[in-house]
CSV table of C-alpha atoms in Angstrom, one decimal:
chain,number,residue,atom,x,y,z
R,28,GLN,CA,2.7,5.8,-17.2
R,29,LYS,CA,0.0,4.4,-14.6
R,30,GLU,CA,-1.8,6.8,-12.6
R,31,VAL,CA,-4.5,6.6,-10.2
R,32,GLU,CA,-6.1,10.1,-9.9
R,33,GLN,CA,-8.2,11.0,-6.7
R,34,ASN,CA,-9.5,13.9,-5.2
R,35,SER,CA,-7.8,15.0,-2.5
R,36,GLY,CA,-10.1,16.8,0.1
R,37,PRO,CA,-11.1,17.3,2.8
R,38,LEU,CA,-14.1,15.8,2.5
R,39,SER,CA,-16.1,17.2,5.3
R,40,VAL,CA,-19.6,15.1,5.9
R,41,PRO,CA,-21.7,14.7,9.2
R,42,GLU,CA,-22.7,11.5,11.1
R,43,GLY,CA,-24.9,9.2,10.0
R,44,ALA,CA,-24.1,10.5,6.1
R,45,ILE,CA,-22.7,8.5,3.0
R,46,ALA,CA,-19.6,9.1,2.3
R,47,SER,CA,-18.9,9.0,-2.1
R,48,LEU,CA,-15.5,9.0,-2.5
R,49,ASN,CA,-13.3,8.3,-6.4
R,50,CYS,CA,-10.6,6.9,-8.1
R,51,THR,CA,-10.4,6.9,-11.9
R,52,TYR,CA,-7.3,5.3,-13.5
R,53,SER,CA,-5.3,5.8,-16.2
R,54,ASP,CA,-3.9,2.3,-17.2
R,55,ARG,CA,-6.9,0.1,-18.9
R,56,GLY,CA,-4.7,-3.2,-18.3
R,57,SER,CA,-5.2,-2.5,-14.5
R,58,GLN,CA,-7.1,-5.7,-13.0
R,59,SER,CA,-8.0,-5.5,-9.7
R,60,PHE,CA,-8.6,-2.1,-7.3
R,61,PHE,CA,-7.7,-1.8,-3.6
R,62,TRP,CA,-9.3,0.6,-1.1
R,63,TYR,CA,-7.1,1.3,2.0
R,64,ARG,CA,-7.5,3.4,5.1
R,65,GLN,CA,-4.7,5.3,6.2
R,66,TYR,CA,-4.7,6.8,10.1
R,67,SER,CA,-2.1,9.6,10.6
R,68,GLY,CA,1.6,7.8,10.6
R,69,LYS,CA,0.0,4.5,10.1
R,70,SER,CA,-0.3,1.9,7.9
R,71,PRO,CA,-2.7,1.4,5.2
R,72,GLU,CA,-5.9,-1.1,5.9
R,73,LEU,CA,-7.5,-3.2,3.5
R,74,ILE,CA,-10.9,-2.6,3.6
R,75,MET,CA,-12.0,-3.7,0.3
R,76,PHE,CA,-10.9,-5.2,-3.0
R,77,ILE,CA,-13.1,-5.0,-6.6
R,78,TYR,CA,-12.2,-6.6,-9.8
R,79,SER,CA,-16.0,-6.8,-11.4
R,80,ASN,CA,-18.0,-4.4,-12.9
R,81,GLY,CA,-20.9,-3.5,-10.6
R,82,ASP,CA,-21.1,-3.0,-7.3
R,83,LYS,CA,-19.8,-5.0,-4.0
R,84,GLU,CA,-20.7,-4.5,-0.4
R,85,ASP,CA,-19.4,-5.1,2.6
R,86,GLY,CA,-21.1,-4.2,6.1
R,87,ARG,CA,-20.7,-0.1,5.5
R,88,PHE,CA,-19.0,-0.1,2.9
R,89,THR,CA,-19.8,-0.4,-0.7
R,90,ALA,CA,-17.1,-0.7,-3.6
R,91,GLN,CA,-18.7,0.6,-7.4
R,92,LEU,CA,-15.5,-0.5,-10.7
R,93,ASN,CA,-16.8,0.8,-13.9
R,94,LYS,CA,-14.4,-0.1,-16.1
R,95,ALA,CA,-15.4,1.0,-19.6
R,96,SER,CA,-14.7,4.6,-17.5
R,97,GLN,CA,-12.1,3.3,-15.7
R,98,TYR,CA,-13.9,4.3,-12.4
R,99,VAL,CA,-13.9,3.1,-8.7
R,100,SER,CA,-15.5,4.8,-6.0
R,101,LEU,CA,-15.9,3.8,-2.2
R,102,LEU,CA,-19.1,4.4,-0.7
R,103,ILE,CA,-19.4,4.4,3.2
R,104,ARG,CA,-23.0,4.5,4.9
R,105,ASP,CA,-23.8,5.9,8.4
R,106,SER,CA,-20.6,7.2,8.5
R,107,GLN,CA,-18.9,7.1,11.7
R,108,PRO,CA,-15.6,9.8,13.6
R,109,SER,CA,-13.9,6.6,13.6
R,110,ASP,CA,-13.9,6.7,9.9
R,111,SER,CA,-12.5,10.2,9.9
R,112,ALA,CA,-9.0,8.5,7.7
R,113,THR,CA,-7.3,9.2,4.2
R,114,TYR,CA,-8.8,6.7,1.8
R,115,LEU,CA,-6.3,5.3,-0.7
R,116,CYS,CA,-7.3,3.9,-3.6
R,117,ALA,CA,-4.8,1.2,-5.3
R,118,ALA,CA,-4.8,-0.1,-9.0
R,119,ARG,CA,-3.2,-3.8,-9.6
R,120,GLY,CA,-2.3,-4.5,-13.2
R,121,SER,CA,-0.6,-7.6,-14.5
R,122,ALA,CA,2.1,-7.2,-12.2
R,123,ARG,CA,1.4,-7.3,-8.6
R,124,GLN,CA,1.9,-4.2,-8.0
R,125,LEU,CA,-0.1,-1.8,-6.3
R,126,THR,CA,-0.2,1.7,-8.2
R,127,PHE,CA,-1.2,4.2,-5.1
R,128,GLY,CA,-4.0,7.7,-5.3
R,129,SER,CA,-2.7,10.1,-3.5
R,130,GLY,CA,-5.7,9.7,-0.8
R,131,THR,CA,-8.3,11.6,0.0
R,132,GLN,CA,-8.8,13.1,3.8
R,133,LEU,CA,-12.2,12.1,5.1
R,134,THR,CA,-13.9,14.1,8.1
R,135,VAL,CA,-17.1,12.6,9.6
R,136,LEU,CA,-18.1,15.2,11.8
R,137,PRO,CA,-19.6,14.5,15.4
Q,25,GLU,CA,-5.1,-12.2,14.2
Q,26,PRO,CA,-1.5,-12.4,12.3
Q,27,GLU,CA,0.3,-9.1,11.0
Q,28,VAL,CA,3.5,-8.4,9.2
Q,29,THR,CA,6.0,-7.0,11.5
Q,30,GLN,CA,8.7,-4.8,11.2
Q,31,THR,CA,11.7,-3.6,12.8
Q,32,PRO,CA,12.8,-0.7,13.8
Q,33,SER,CA,9.6,1.6,14.1
Q,34,HIS,CA,11.9,4.5,14.0
Q,35,GLN,CA,15.7,4.7,12.3
Q,36,VAL,CA,17.9,7.7,12.4
Q,37,THR,CA,21.0,7.5,10.2
Q,38,GLN,CA,23.7,9.7,8.7
Q,39,MET,CA,23.5,10.4,5.3
Q,40,GLY,CA,25.9,8.0,3.8
Q,41,GLN,CA,25.6,5.3,6.0
Q,42,GLU,CA,24.0,1.9,5.4
Q,43,VAL,CA,20.7,1.1,7.3
Q,44,ILE,CA,18.5,-2.5,7.0
Q,45,LEU,CA,15.1,-2.3,7.8
Q,46,ARG,CA,13.8,-5.6,9.0
Q,47,CYS,CA,10.3,-7.4,8.3
Q,48,VAL,CA,9.0,-10.7,9.6
Q,49,PRO,CA,6.2,-11.6,7.3
Q,50,ILE,CA,2.9,-13.3,8.3
Q,51,SER,CA,4.1,-16.9,8.3
Q,52,ASN,CA,2.2,-18.5,4.7
Q,53,HIS,CA,3.0,-15.7,2.9
Q,54,LEU,CA,4.7,-15.8,-0.6
Q,55,TYR,CA,4.7,-13.1,-1.9
Q,56,PHE,CA,6.6,-9.8,-0.2
Q,57,TYR,CA,7.7,-6.5,-0.7
Q,58,TRP,CA,8.1,-3.2,0.0
Q,59,TYR,CA,6.5,-0.1,-0.4
Q,60,ARG,CA,7.8,4.1,0.6
Q,61,GLN,CA,5.5,7.3,1.4
Q,62,ILE,CA,7.4,10.7,2.3
Q,63,LEU,CA,5.8,12.7,3.8
Q,64,GLY,CA,2.8,14.1,2.4
Q,65,GLN,CA,3.1,12.0,-0.3
Q,66,LYS,CA,1.9,9.1,-2.2
Q,67,VAL,CA,2.7,5.3,-1.3
Q,68,GLU,CA,5.3,4.0,-3.6
Q,69,PHE,CA,6.3,0.9,-4.9
Q,70,LEU,CA,9.8,-0.5,-4.6
Q,71,VAL,CA,10.0,-4.4,-5.1
Q,72,SER,CA,8.2,-7.4,-4.9
Q,73,PHE,CA,10.0,-10.7,-3.8
Q,74,TYR,CA,9.1,-14.3,-4.5
Q,75,ASN,CA,10.4,-17.8,-4.7
Q,76,ASN,CA,13.7,-16.0,-3.2
Q,77,GLU,CA,14.4,-13.6,-6.2
Q,78,ILE,CA,13.2,-10.0,-7.4
Q,79,SER,CA,10.1,-9.8,-9.4
Q,80,GLU,CA,9.7,-6.7,-10.3
Q,81,LYS,CA,11.0,-3.1,-9.3
Q,82,SER,CA,10.6,0.2,-9.8
Q,83,GLU,CA,12.5,3.3,-10.8
Q,84,ILE,CA,13.3,3.4,-7.3
Q,85,PHE,CA,14.8,1.3,-6.5
Q,86,ASP,CA,17.9,1.6,-7.6
Q,87,ASP,CA,21.6,-0.1,-7.0
Q,88,GLN,CA,21.6,1.7,-3.8
Q,89,PHE,CA,18.7,-0.8,-2.4
Q,90,SER,CA,18.8,-4.8,-2.2
Q,91,VAL,CA,16.4,-7.5,-0.4
Q,92,GLU,CA,17.2,-10.9,0.6
Q,93,ARG,CA,15.2,-13.2,2.9
Q,94,PRO,CA,18.7,-14.4,4.8
Q,95,ASP,CA,17.2,-17.0,7.6
Q,96,GLY,CA,13.4,-17.8,5.2
Q,97,SER,CA,12.0,-15.4,7.8
Q,98,ASN,CA,12.7,-11.9,7.9
Q,99,PHE,CA,12.7,-9.9,4.9
Q,100,THR,CA,15.3,-7.2,4.6
Q,101,LEU,CA,15.7,-4.4,2.5
Q,102,LYS,CA,19.1,-2.7,2.5
Q,103,ILE,CA,20.1,0.7,2.1
Q,104,ARG,CA,23.9,1.0,1.3
Q,105,SER,CA,25.0,3.9,1.2
Q,106,THR,CA,21.8,6.8,2.3
Q,107,LYS,CA,20.8,10.0,0.6
Q,108,LEU,CA,18.8,12.3,2.3
Q,109,GLU,CA,15.5,12.1,-0.1
Q,110,ASP,CA,15.1,8.4,1.3
Q,111,SER,CA,13.6,9.8,4.5
Q,112,ALA,CA,10.2,8.2,4.5
Q,113,MET,CA,8.4,5.4,5.8
Q,114,TYR,CA,9.0,2.3,4.6
Q,115,PHE,CA,6.4,-0.2,4.5
Q,116,CYS,CA,6.6,-3.9,5.0
Q,117,ALA,CA,3.7,-6.2,2.9
Q,118,THR,CA,2.5,-9.5,2.3
Q,119,ALA,CA,0.7,-11.2,0.6
Q,120,ARG,CA,-0.8,-15.4,0.5
Q,121,SER,CA,-2.8,-15.8,-2.6
Q,122,SER,CA,-1.4,-17.1,-5.6
Q,123,ARG,CA,-4.5,-15.6,-7.9
Q,124,THR,CA,-3.7,-12.2,-9.6
Q,125,GLY,CA,-6.3,-10.3,-8.7
Q,126,GLU,CA,-7.8,-11.8,-5.8
Q,127,GLU,CA,-4.7,-11.2,-3.7
Q,128,LYS,CA,-4.7,-9.1,-0.4
Q,129,LEU,CA,-1.9,-7.6,0.4
Q,130,PHE,CA,-1.4,-6.9,4.3
Q,131,PHE,CA,1.3,-3.8,5.2
Q,132,GLY,CA,3.4,-3.6,8.2
Q,133,SER,CA,3.6,-0.8,11.0
Q,134,GLY,CA,6.4,1.0,8.9
Q,135,THR,CA,10.1,2.0,9.5
Q,136,GLN,CA,9.9,5.8,9.9
Q,137,LEU,CA,13.4,6.2,8.0
Q,138,SER,CA,15.2,9.9,9.2
Q,139,VAL,CA,18.4,10.5,7.0
Q,140,LEU,CA,20.6,13.8,8.7
């Protein structure tokens, strides 16, 4: 059974702080990992993907992957109230479909 | 920016009725998917479709479900005889790249299906 686990939160951070979101996965065959943002009642929106060990930065977002530990994280720097949403971690193995975690609800307090 | 279009945005139906959910993929995308999300739960994979045939399907995608691309543009999900537990938000998603691992999946805005 392929599982992607996330802390459901809620996670609250003050505006301007760093938000750290974590994700673990069970399938060692997983090859690439995705972070989606989902506002309530809306569809998932792709923020970042990563498939190599290490860090990948895109603006205020940094994704980190450690395949040995089966761990993926997303850091959001200078958090803004508009970042308040549920963040979904997803993993893809040899098949193309994504396995999603249950999401972490983030609230950025003004 | 191109986007995946889904219709209708909301669908209410009686248990046992057939529903068809429609999706217009981004024009140069080759891979098509249906996912669903029951309220408060995870996004779940249903089926993937490439080159006019199903590539993968999950345990959820039983004989009551079918997909097709009838006219080369629309991509549809049919539920033959809806059940109460089919109530969910159904997302169509499409992707362009053929290189596994670098493929970015873009989601439509979803169809909220309510089975009464």
